[in-house]
PDB file of C-alpha atoms and ligand atoms in Angstrom:
ATOM      1  CA  THR A   1     191.550 -27.811  27.211  1.00  0.00           C
ATOM      2  CA  MET A   2     194.521 -27.474  29.465  1.00  0.00           C
ATOM      3  CA  GLY A   3     194.396 -24.831  32.148  1.00  0.00           C
ATOM      4  CA  LYS A   4     197.252 -22.400  32.535  1.00  0.00           C
ATOM      5  CA  LEU A   5     199.792 -23.740  35.024  1.00  0.00           C
ATOM      6  CA  GLU A   6     200.104 -20.507  36.862  1.00  0.00           C
ATOM      7  CA  ASN A   7     202.024 -21.036  40.061  1.00  0.00           C
ATOM      8  CA  MET A   8     204.107 -23.951  38.823  1.00  0.00           C
ATOM      9  CA  PRO A   9     207.761 -23.122  39.508  1.00  0.00           C
ATOM     10  CA  ALA A  10     210.203 -24.243  36.852  1.00  0.00           C
ATOM     11  CA  SER A  11     212.473 -27.137  37.766  1.00  0.00           C
ATOM     12  CA  TYR A  12     215.796 -26.899  39.550  1.00  0.00           C
ATOM     13  CA  ALA A  13     219.015 -28.676  38.569  1.00  0.00           C
ATOM     14  CA  ARG A  14     221.595 -27.494  41.122  1.00  0.00           C
ATOM     15  CA  ILE A  15     219.477 -27.608  44.291  1.00  0.00           C
ATOM     16  CA  ALA A  16     216.789 -29.862  45.768  1.00  0.00           C
ATOM     17  CA  VAL A  17     213.549 -28.025  46.563  1.00  0.00           C
ATOM     18  CA  GLU A  18     211.021 -29.556  48.955  1.00  0.00           C
ATOM     19  CA  PRO A  19     207.957 -27.349  49.564  1.00  0.00           C
ATOM     20  CA  LEU A  20     206.980 -26.938  53.225  1.00  0.00           C
ATOM     21  CA  ALA A  21     203.304 -26.081  52.797  1.00  0.00           C
ATOM     22  CA  GLY A  22     200.694 -25.095  50.216  1.00  0.00           C
ATOM     23  CA  VAL A  23     201.599 -21.508  49.445  1.00  0.00           C
ATOM     24  CA  LEU A  24     205.038 -20.665  50.831  1.00  0.00           C
ATOM     25  CA  GLY A  25     208.216 -22.119  52.256  1.00  0.00           C
ATOM     26  CA  ALA A  26     210.665 -24.686  50.895  1.00  0.00           C
ATOM     27  CA  GLU A  27     213.492 -26.728  52.307  1.00  0.00           C
ATOM     28  CA  ILE A  28     216.535 -26.435  50.073  1.00  0.00           C
ATOM     29  CA  GLY A  29     218.901 -29.389  49.935  1.00  0.00           C
ATOM     30  CA  GLY A  30     222.035 -30.359  48.080  1.00  0.00           C
ATOM     31  CA  VAL A  31     224.076 -27.268  48.898  1.00  0.00           C
ATOM     32  CA  THR A  32     226.685 -26.288  51.449  1.00  0.00           C
ATOM     33  CA  LEU A  33     226.427 -22.519  51.672  1.00  0.00           C
ATOM     34  CA  ALA A  34     229.747 -21.684  53.368  1.00  0.00           C
ATOM     35  CA  GLY A  35     232.125 -20.794  50.548  1.00  0.00           C
ATOM     36  CA  LEU A  36     229.603 -21.730  47.825  1.00  0.00           C
ATOM     37  CA  ALA A  37     230.953 -20.169  44.616  1.00  0.00           C
ATOM     38  CA  ASP A  38     228.684 -21.910  42.081  1.00  0.00           C
ATOM     39  CA  ASP A  39     226.803 -19.001  40.459  1.00  0.00           C
ATOM     40  CA  ALA A  40     224.343 -21.376  38.779  1.00  0.00           C
ATOM     41  CA  ALA A  41     223.389 -22.738  42.218  1.00  0.00           C
ATOM     42  CA  TRP A  42     223.020 -19.199  43.577  1.00  0.00           C
ATOM     43  CA  ASN A  43     220.799 -18.254  40.620  1.00  0.00           C
ATOM     44  CA  GLU A  44     218.532 -21.182  41.457  1.00  0.00           C
ATOM     45  CA  ILE A  45     218.506 -20.249  45.149  1.00  0.00           C
ATOM     46  CA  ARG A  46     217.499 -16.703  44.172  1.00  0.00           C
ATOM     47  CA  ARG A  47     214.772 -18.098  41.910  1.00  0.00           C
ATOM     48  CA  ALA A  48     213.507 -20.369  44.710  1.00  0.00           C
ATOM     49  CA  PHE A  49     213.488 -17.322  46.998  1.00  0.00           C
ATOM     50  CA  VAL A  50     211.090 -15.548  44.615  1.00  0.00           C
ATOM     51  CA  ASP A  51     208.978 -18.701  44.151  1.00  0.00           C
ATOM     52  CA  TYR A  52     208.735 -19.765  47.828  1.00  0.00           C
ATOM     53  CA  SER A  53     209.502 -16.614  49.908  1.00  0.00           C
ATOM     54  CA  VAL A  54     210.917 -18.646  52.832  1.00  0.00           C
ATOM     55  CA  LEU A  55     213.951 -20.892  52.275  1.00  0.00           C
ATOM     56  CA  VAL A  56     215.181 -23.343  54.914  1.00  0.00           C
ATOM     57  CA  PHE A  57     218.688 -24.818  54.713  1.00  0.00           C
ATOM     58  CA  ARG A  58     219.632 -27.596  57.166  1.00  0.00           C
ATOM     59  CA  ASP A  59     223.007 -28.465  58.705  1.00  0.00           C
ATOM     60  CA  GLN A  60     224.816 -25.312  57.641  1.00  0.00           C
ATOM     61  CA  ALA A  61     227.974 -24.590  59.638  1.00  0.00           C
ATOM     62  CA  LEU A  62     228.301 -20.820  59.224  1.00  0.00           C
ATOM     63  CA  THR A  63     230.652 -18.446  60.973  1.00  0.00           C
ATOM     64  CA  PRO A  64     229.449 -14.824  61.208  1.00  0.00           C
ATOM     65  CA  ALA A  65     231.725 -14.112  58.203  1.00  0.00           C
ATOM     66  CA  ASP A  66     230.054 -16.939  56.237  1.00  0.00           C
ATOM     67  CA  LEU A  67     226.631 -15.568  57.177  1.00  0.00           C
ATOM     68  CA  MET A  68     227.674 -12.153  55.846  1.00  0.00           C
ATOM     69  CA  ALA A  69     228.830 -13.768  52.577  1.00  0.00           C
ATOM     70  CA  VAL A  70     225.531 -15.641  52.178  1.00  0.00           C
ATOM     71  CA  GLY A  71     223.649 -12.426  52.923  1.00  0.00           C
ATOM     72  CA  GLU A  72     225.586 -10.537  50.238  1.00  0.00           C
ATOM     73  CA  ARG A  73     224.047 -12.888  47.664  1.00  0.00           C
ATOM     74  CA  PHE A  74     220.654 -11.366  48.511  1.00  0.00           C
ATOM     75  CA  GLY A  75     221.611  -7.740  49.150  1.00  0.00           C
ATOM     76  CA  ALA A  76     223.891  -5.316  50.985  1.00  0.00           C
ATOM     77  CA  PRO A  77     223.828  -5.644  54.797  1.00  0.00           C
ATOM     78  CA  CYS A  78     221.448  -3.437  56.812  1.00  0.00           C
ATOM     79  CA  HIS A  79     221.873  -2.045  60.288  1.00  0.00           C
ATOM     80  CA  TYR A  80     219.279  -2.907  62.965  1.00  0.00           C
ATOM     81  CA  PRO A  81     218.568   0.139  65.139  1.00  0.00           C
ATOM     82  CA  PHE A  82     217.910  -1.506  68.511  1.00  0.00           C
ATOM     83  CA  VAL A  83     220.469  -4.284  69.036  1.00  0.00           C
ATOM     84  CA  THR A  84     224.270  -4.050  69.039  1.00  0.00           C
ATOM     85  CA  GLY A  85     225.970  -6.337  66.527  1.00  0.00           C
ATOM     86  CA  MET A  86     228.582  -8.976  67.262  1.00  0.00           C
ATOM     87  CA  ASP A  87     232.193  -7.940  67.792  1.00  0.00           C
ATOM     88  CA  GLY A  88     233.650  -7.339  64.345  1.00  0.00           C
ATOM     89  CA  TYR A  89     230.264  -7.968  62.667  1.00  0.00           C
ATOM     90  CA  PRO A  90     228.112  -4.877  63.283  1.00  0.00           C
ATOM     91  CA  PHE A  91     225.319  -6.106  60.975  1.00  0.00           C
ATOM     92  CA  VAL A  92     224.954  -9.537  62.650  1.00  0.00           C
ATOM     93  CA  PHE A  93     223.256  -9.630  66.031  1.00  0.00           C
ATOM     94  CA  GLU A  94     222.357 -12.416  68.400  1.00  0.00           C
ATOM     95  CA  VAL A  95     218.771 -13.309  69.253  1.00  0.00           C
ATOM     96  CA  ILE A  96     218.981 -15.073  72.604  1.00  0.00           C
ATOM     97  CA  LYS A  97     216.444 -16.250  75.153  1.00  0.00           C
ATOM     98  CA  GLU A  98     217.911 -17.716  78.333  1.00  0.00           C
ATOM     99  CA  PRO A  99     216.173 -20.479  80.328  1.00  0.00           C
ATOM    100  CA  ASP A 100     215.185 -17.982  83.057  1.00  0.00           C
ATOM    101  CA  GLU A 101     213.692 -15.429  80.630  1.00  0.00           C
ATOM    102  CA  THR A 102     210.041 -15.277  79.604  1.00  0.00           C
ATOM    103  CA  THR A 103     209.918 -12.529  76.957  1.00  0.00           C
ATOM    104  CA  ASN A 104     211.100 -13.418  73.471  1.00  0.00           C
ATOM    105  CA  PHE A 105     212.307 -11.284  70.583  1.00  0.00           C
ATOM    106  CA  GLY A 106     210.113 -11.301  67.483  1.00  0.00           C
ATOM    107  CA  GLY A 107     206.935 -12.652  69.080  1.00  0.00           C
ATOM    108  CA  GLY A 108     203.844 -11.322  67.267  1.00  0.00           C
ATOM    109  CA  TRP A 109     203.246 -11.199  63.506  1.00  0.00           C
ATOM    110  CA  HIS A 110     205.406  -8.692  61.639  1.00  0.00           C
ATOM    111  CA  SER A 111     207.634  -7.975  58.668  1.00  0.00           C
ATOM    112  CA  ASP A 112     211.051  -6.664  59.735  1.00  0.00           C
ATOM    113  CA  THR A 113     211.653  -2.954  60.439  1.00  0.00           C
ATOM    114  CA  THR A 114     208.791  -1.584  58.309  1.00  0.00           C
ATOM    115  CA  TYR A 115     209.233   1.685  60.250  1.00  0.00           C
ATOM    116  CA  LEU A 116     212.402   2.375  58.221  1.00  0.00           C
ATOM    117  CA  PRO A 117     212.194   4.273  54.894  1.00  0.00           C
ATOM    118  CA  GLN A 118     213.985   1.361  53.194  1.00  0.00           C
ATOM    119  CA  PRO A 119     213.283  -1.916  55.013  1.00  0.00           C
ATOM    120  CA  PRO A 120     215.471  -4.969  54.262  1.00  0.00           C
ATOM    121  CA  LEU A 121     214.200  -7.240  51.496  1.00  0.00           C
ATOM    122  CA  ALA A 122     215.512 -10.341  53.267  1.00  0.00           C
ATOM    123  CA  THR A 123     216.293 -11.559  56.783  1.00  0.00           C
ATOM    124  CA  LEU A 124     218.691 -14.433  57.472  1.00  0.00           C
ATOM    125  CA  LEU A 125     218.333 -16.282  60.770  1.00  0.00           C
ATOM    126  CA  HIS A 126     220.862 -18.970  61.677  1.00  0.00           C
ATOM    127  CA  ALA A 127     220.265 -21.314  64.612  1.00  0.00           C
ATOM    128  CA  VAL A 128     223.202 -21.851  66.967  1.00  0.00           C
ATOM    129  CA  GLU A 129     221.410 -23.497  69.903  1.00  0.00           C
ATOM    130  CA  THR A 130     217.781 -24.620  69.901  1.00  0.00           C
ATOM    131  CA  PRO A 131     215.364 -25.937  72.514  1.00  0.00           C
ATOM    132  CA  ALA A 132     214.708 -29.698  72.531  1.00  0.00           C
ATOM    133  CA  ARG A 133     211.163 -28.769  71.546  1.00  0.00           C
ATOM    134  CA  GLY A 134     209.350 -25.518  70.878  1.00  0.00           C
ATOM    135  CA  GLY A 135     210.748 -22.227  69.612  1.00  0.00           C
ATOM    136  CA  ASP A 136     209.490 -22.761  66.051  1.00  0.00           C
ATOM    137  CA  THR A 137     208.827 -19.751  63.820  1.00  0.00           C
ATOM    138  CA  LEU A 138     205.612 -19.237  61.865  1.00  0.00           C
ATOM    139  CA  PHE A 139     205.580 -17.557  58.456  1.00  0.00           C
ATOM    140  CA  THR A 140     202.642 -16.311  56.414  1.00  0.00           C
ATOM    141  CA  SER A 141     202.311 -15.321  52.770  1.00  0.00           C
ATOM    142  CA  THR A 142     200.937 -11.787  52.568  1.00  0.00           C
ATOM    143  CA  ARG A 143     200.913 -12.325  48.806  1.00  0.00           C
ATOM    144  CA  ALA A 144     198.454 -15.230  49.070  1.00  0.00           C
ATOM    145  CA  ALA A 145     196.500 -13.070  51.518  1.00  0.00           C
ATOM    146  CA  TYR A 146     196.322 -10.192  49.021  1.00  0.00           C
ATOM    147  CA  ASP A 147     195.267 -12.543  46.209  1.00  0.00           C
ATOM    148  CA  ALA A 148     192.408 -13.913  48.356  1.00  0.00           C
ATOM    149  CA  LEU A 149     190.838 -10.477  48.946  1.00  0.00           C
ATOM    150  CA  SER A 150     187.622  -9.480  47.178  1.00  0.00           C
ATOM    151  CA  VAL A 151     187.804  -7.019  44.281  1.00  0.00           C
ATOM    152  CA  GLY A 152     186.309  -4.327  46.524  1.00  0.00           C
ATOM    153  CA  MET A 153     188.786  -4.894  49.349  1.00  0.00           C
ATOM    154  CA  LYS A 154     191.687  -4.922  46.862  1.00  0.00           C
ATOM    155  CA  ARG A 155     190.483  -1.578  45.522  1.00  0.00           C
ATOM    156  CA  LEU A 156     190.424  -0.206  49.085  1.00  0.00           C
ATOM    157  CA  VAL A 157     193.882  -1.457  50.124  1.00  0.00           C
ATOM    158  CA  ASP A 158     195.427  -0.448  46.774  1.00  0.00           C
ATOM    159  CA  GLY A 159     194.689   3.166  47.707  1.00  0.00           C
ATOM    160  CA  LEU A 160     195.971   3.020  51.301  1.00  0.00           C
ATOM    161  CA  VAL A 161     199.307   4.166  52.693  1.00  0.00           C
ATOM    162  CA  GLY A 162     200.334   2.804  56.102  1.00  0.00           C
ATOM    163  CA  VAL A 163     202.059   4.838  58.803  1.00  0.00           C
ATOM    164  CA  ASN A 164     204.504   2.404  60.426  1.00  0.00           C
ATOM    165  CA  SER A 165     206.207   3.044  63.757  1.00  0.00           C
ATOM    166  CA  ALA A 166     208.775   1.318  65.956  1.00  0.00           C
ATOM    167  CA  ALA A 167     207.017   2.610  69.055  1.00  0.00           C
ATOM    168  CA  LEU A 168     203.822   0.564  69.115  1.00  0.00           C
ATOM    169  CA  LYS A 169     203.238  -1.380  72.330  1.00  0.00           C
ATOM    170  CA  SER A 170     202.000  -4.307  70.257  1.00  0.00           C
ATOM    171  CA  GLY A 171     205.355  -4.283  68.480  1.00  0.00           C
ATOM    172  CA  GLY A 172     206.772  -6.216  71.392  1.00  0.00           C
ATOM    173  CA  GLY A 173     206.788  -2.938  73.358  1.00  0.00           C
ATOM    174  CA  ARG A 174     210.298  -1.564  73.025  1.00  0.00           C
ATOM    175  CA  SER A 175     210.447  -0.595  76.694  1.00  0.00           C
ATOM    176  CA  ALA A 176     209.207  -4.022  77.783  1.00  0.00           C
ATOM    177  CA  MET A 177     211.839  -5.543  75.517  1.00  0.00           C
ATOM    178  CA  HIS A 178     214.486  -3.441  77.198  1.00  0.00           C
ATOM    179  CA  ARG A 179     213.465  -4.609  80.646  1.00  0.00           C
ATOM    180  CA  ASN A 180     212.965  -8.287  79.964  1.00  0.00           C
ATOM    181  CA  ILE A 181     215.347  -9.567  77.324  1.00  0.00           C
ATOM    182  CA  GLY A 182     218.426  -9.619  79.478  1.00  0.00           C
ATOM    183  CA  ALA A 183     220.741 -11.668  77.301  1.00  0.00           C
ATOM    184  CA  MET A 184     220.423  -9.444  74.233  1.00  0.00           C
ATOM    185  CA  LYS A 185     222.367  -6.249  73.633  1.00  0.00           C
ATOM    186  CA  ILE A 186     219.333  -3.990  73.277  1.00  0.00           C
ATOM    187  CA  HIS A 187     219.760  -0.207  73.218  1.00  0.00           C
ATOM    188  CA  ASP A 188     218.161   3.068  72.122  1.00  0.00           C
ATOM    189  CA  THR A 189     214.589   1.935  72.729  1.00  0.00           C
ATOM    190  CA  ASP A 190     213.767   5.511  73.768  1.00  0.00           C
ATOM    191  CA  ARG A 191     214.403   6.453  70.134  1.00  0.00           C
ATOM    192  CA  ALA A 192     211.572   4.195  68.918  1.00  0.00           C
ATOM    193  CA  ASP A 193     209.071   7.060  68.654  1.00  0.00           C
ATOM    194  CA  ALA A 194     211.312   8.771  66.147  1.00  0.00           C
ATOM    195  CA  LEU A 195     211.349   5.851  63.714  1.00  0.00           C
ATOM    196  CA  GLU A 196     208.317   6.159  61.478  1.00  0.00           C
ATOM    197  CA  ALA A 197     207.824   5.515  57.756  1.00  0.00           C
ATOM    198  CA  GLU A 198     204.928   5.554  55.297  1.00  0.00           C
ATOM    199  CA  HIS A 199     204.590   2.651  52.860  1.00  0.00           C
ATOM    200  CA  PRO A 200     201.906   1.371  50.470  1.00  0.00           C
ATOM    201  CA  VAL A 201     199.588  -1.139  52.162  1.00  0.00           C
ATOM    202  CA  ALA A 202     199.625  -3.222  48.970  1.00  0.00           C
ATOM    203  CA  ARG A 203     203.190  -3.340  47.653  1.00  0.00           C
ATOM    204  CA  THR A 204     204.401  -4.856  44.398  1.00  0.00           C
ATOM    205  CA  HIS A 205     207.299  -7.313  44.508  1.00  0.00           C
ATOM    206  CA  PRO A 206     209.942  -6.030  42.086  1.00  0.00           C
ATOM    207  CA  GLU A 207     210.981  -9.521  40.975  1.00  0.00           C
ATOM    208  CA  SER A 208     207.702 -11.456  40.818  1.00  0.00           C
ATOM    209  CA  GLY A 209     205.501  -8.480  39.933  1.00  0.00           C
ATOM    210  CA  ARG A 210     202.958  -9.844  42.445  1.00  0.00           C
ATOM    211  CA  LYS A 211     201.186  -7.693  44.996  1.00  0.00           C
ATOM    212  CA  ALA A 212     201.300  -8.413  48.724  1.00  0.00           C
ATOM    213  CA  LEU A 213     199.795  -6.844  51.824  1.00  0.00           C
ATOM    214  CA  TYR A 214     202.326  -4.752  53.717  1.00  0.00           C
ATOM    215  CA  LEU A 215     200.918  -3.715  57.057  1.00  0.00           C
ATOM    216  CA  SER A 216     200.808  -5.210  60.541  1.00  0.00           C
ATOM    217  CA  ARG A 217     199.163  -4.738  63.901  1.00  0.00           C
ATOM    218  CA  THR A 218     202.716  -4.763  65.289  1.00  0.00           C
ATOM    219  CA  HIS A 219     203.989  -1.714  63.381  1.00  0.00           C
ATOM    220  CA  THR A 220     201.136   0.035  61.507  1.00  0.00           C
ATOM    221  CA  ILE A 221     199.575   2.801  63.639  1.00  0.00           C
ATOM    222  CA  ARG A 222     197.054   4.113  61.101  1.00  0.00           C
ATOM    223  CA  PHE A 223     196.582   4.915  57.428  1.00  0.00           C
ATOM    224  CA  ARG A 224     197.670   8.244  55.936  1.00  0.00           C
ATOM    225  CA  ASP A 225     194.799  10.780  55.860  1.00  0.00           C
ATOM    226  CA  MET A 226     192.797   8.630  58.301  1.00  0.00           C
ATOM    227  CA  SER A 227     192.471   8.640  62.091  1.00  0.00           C
ATOM    228  CA  GLU A 228     193.637   5.794  64.325  1.00  0.00           C
ATOM    229  CA  ALA A 229     190.011   5.060  65.216  1.00  0.00           C
ATOM    230  CA  GLU A 230     189.088   4.758  61.534  1.00  0.00           C
ATOM    231  CA  SER A 231     192.176   2.713  60.640  1.00  0.00           C
ATOM    232  CA  SER A 232     192.185   0.304  63.568  1.00  0.00           C
ATOM    233  CA  PRO A 233     189.260  -1.969  62.569  1.00  0.00           C
ATOM    234  CA  ILE A 234     190.655  -2.301  59.035  1.00  0.00           C
ATOM    235  CA  ILE A 235     194.167  -3.073  60.335  1.00  0.00           C
ATOM    236  CA  GLU A 236     192.721  -5.660  62.726  1.00  0.00           C
ATOM    237  CA  TRP A 237     190.665  -7.313  59.974  1.00  0.00           C
ATOM    238  CA  LEU A 238     193.563  -7.411  57.510  1.00  0.00           C
ATOM    239  CA  GLN A 239     195.936  -8.783  60.174  1.00  0.00           C
ATOM    240  CA  ALA A 240     193.530 -11.613  61.008  1.00  0.00           C
ATOM    241  CA  HIS A 241     192.966 -12.279  57.309  1.00  0.00           C
ATOM    242  CA  GLN A 242     196.634 -12.384  56.351  1.00  0.00           C
ATOM    243  CA  THR A 243     197.509 -14.921  59.057  1.00  0.00           C
ATOM    244  CA  ARG A 244     194.834 -17.465  58.155  1.00  0.00           C
ATOM    245  CA  PRO A 245     196.324 -20.969  58.620  1.00  0.00           C
ATOM    246  CA  GLU A 246     196.164 -21.788  54.909  1.00  0.00           C
ATOM    247  CA  PHE A 247     198.574 -18.924  54.139  1.00  0.00           C
ATOM    248  CA  THR A 248     201.205 -20.126  56.636  1.00  0.00           C
ATOM    249  CA  CYS A 249     204.090 -22.524  57.101  1.00  0.00           C
ATOM    250  CA  ARG A 250     206.051 -23.409  60.235  1.00  0.00           C
ATOM    251  CA  VAL A 251     209.799 -23.819  60.551  1.00  0.00           C
ATOM    252  CA  ARG A 252     211.238 -26.144  63.163  1.00  0.00           C
ATOM    253  CA  TRP A 253     214.817 -25.216  63.993  1.00  0.00           C
ATOM    254  CA  MET A 254     217.824 -27.384  64.689  1.00  0.00           C
ATOM    255  CA  PRO A 255     221.372 -26.193  65.301  1.00  0.00           C
ATOM    256  CA  GLY A 256     222.723 -25.284  61.863  1.00  0.00           C
ATOM    257  CA  THR A 257     219.341 -24.419  60.324  1.00  0.00           C
ATOM    258  CA  LEU A 258     219.441 -21.226  58.251  1.00  0.00           C
ATOM    259  CA  THR A 259     216.176 -19.625  57.170  1.00  0.00           C
ATOM    260  CA  VAL A 260     216.073 -16.748  54.685  1.00  0.00           C
ATOM    261  CA  TRP A 261     212.741 -14.950  54.326  1.00  0.00           C
ATOM    262  CA  ASP A 262     211.383 -12.294  51.992  1.00  0.00           C
ATOM    263  CA  ASN A 263     210.116  -9.344  54.037  1.00  0.00           C
ATOM    264  CA  ARG A 264     208.296  -7.944  50.983  1.00  0.00           C
ATOM    265  CA  CYS A 265     205.663 -10.668  50.879  1.00  0.00           C
ATOM    266  CA  THR A 266     205.738 -12.492  54.232  1.00  0.00           C
ATOM    267  CA  GLN A 267     205.318 -11.947  57.957  1.00  0.00           C
ATOM    268  CA  HIS A 268     206.754 -14.089  60.735  1.00  0.00           C
ATOM    269  CA  ASN A 269     206.016 -14.816  64.376  1.00  0.00           C
ATOM    270  CA  ALA A 270     208.492 -16.388  66.814  1.00  0.00           C
ATOM    271  CA  ILE A 271     206.527 -18.785  69.032  1.00  0.00           C
ATOM    272  CA  ASN A 272     207.323 -18.345  72.730  1.00  0.00           C
ATOM    273  CA  ASP A 273     206.615 -21.866  74.000  1.00  0.00           C
ATOM    274  CA  TYR A 274     209.967 -22.989  75.433  1.00  0.00           C
ATOM    275  CA  HIS A 275     210.413 -21.356  78.843  1.00  0.00           C
ATOM    276  CA  GLY A 276     213.212 -23.049  80.784  1.00  0.00           C
ATOM    277  CA  GLN A 277     215.226 -23.821  77.651  1.00  0.00           C
ATOM    278  CA  ARG A 278     217.838 -21.760  75.811  1.00  0.00           C
ATOM    279  CA  ARG A 279     217.493 -20.554  72.218  1.00  0.00           C
ATOM    280  CA  HIS A 280     220.347 -18.774  70.448  1.00  0.00           C
ATOM    281  CA  MET A 281     220.204 -17.477  66.876  1.00  0.00           C
ATOM    282  CA  ARG A 282     222.180 -15.073  64.714  1.00  0.00           C
ATOM    283  CA  ARG A 283     220.346 -12.581  62.562  1.00  0.00           C
ATOM    284  CA  LEU A 284     221.283 -10.502  59.528  1.00  0.00           C
ATOM    285  CA  THR A 285     219.087  -8.292  57.358  1.00  0.00           C
ATOM    286  CA  VAL A 286     220.027  -7.309  53.809  1.00  0.00           C
ATOM    287  CA  GLY A 287     218.861  -5.358  50.769  1.00  0.00           C
ATOM    288  CA  ALA A 288     217.400  -1.999  51.838  1.00  0.00           C
ATOM    289  CA  GLN A 289     214.599  -1.255  49.372  1.00  0.00           C
ATOM    290  CA  THR A 290     211.869   1.362  49.050  1.00  0.00           C
ATOM    291  CA  PRO A 291     208.470  -0.383  49.011  1.00  0.00           C
ATOM    292  CA  VAL A 292     206.376   0.535  45.959  1.00  0.00           C
TER     293      VAL A 292
HETATM  294  C1  SIN B 301     212.701 -12.127  64.411  1.00  0.00           C
HETATM  295  O1  SIN B 301     211.559 -11.650  64.423  1.00  0.00           O
HETATM  296  O2  SIN B 301     213.588 -11.692  63.679  1.00  0.00           O
HETATM  297  C2  SIN B 301     213.032 -13.297  65.297  1.00  0.00           C
HETATM  298  C3  SIN B 301     212.463 -14.546  64.734  1.00  0.00           C
HETATM  299  C4  SIN B 301     212.845 -15.742  65.553  1.00  0.00           C
HETATM  300  O3  SIN B 301     213.648 -15.642  66.503  1.00  0.00           O
HETATM  301  O4  SIN B 301     212.353 -16.834  65.247  1.00  0.00           O
END
């Protein structure tokens, strides 16, 4: 008898979809996003976003206004608390590492701004200038990671609530960030302690209905009703588990590459392996949503 074809995405007519790895990530071809008005194409892009969690579009010439318009297709723009936006585009900020800098922004596994009550469902990152080699970004499927847990571990995480903070040293260390990332317009890092939010450790994706782990060593201090000492070994184990190589994909950037990722069921990690070269990206987050 035929088995149920569970994770088989339906076919696409308006876009070309080339999976990047076993469980997440796809390169999307056949579309020019600037000014794209074809709603059928956008519906397929949104469907691919739910199926693959990380979408990579190559050779996209996008002004900040175009980036805003693409973002609107996924959700309303969100404000990032620690970096000033571009002139005229307060929601778009520049992620820059100069050749003489050694600290990067977004190094270490995390989902974006989980210390906010309503974190953005998607992040858009558009490459302006990229190193000749290095500076790739890793992504992992926290949905595949949840699925791979034992019944007992699922029962445990299903009952946990994470306390997430912007202040954690492992979160890139906001004060270290302030000192070392000279090219970026970073501010208000002394406010990091104040940004804290509680979210379910296993959250349910509103569109796919699938559960995913939603905690990180970078932002999760402890679990509600538990001490840091009690929480820490569980956080460490889950972090190692959810970044197992078979749950990941890797995006190599070129100028014009746009990646859109789903913060509800992925984490990412910007690899800092390109000292001496410049990397310049533009970032926008959209779709504030309460994790459930
Ligand atoms: C980020 O964490 O938003 C930055 C990712 C990157 O620069 O690759």
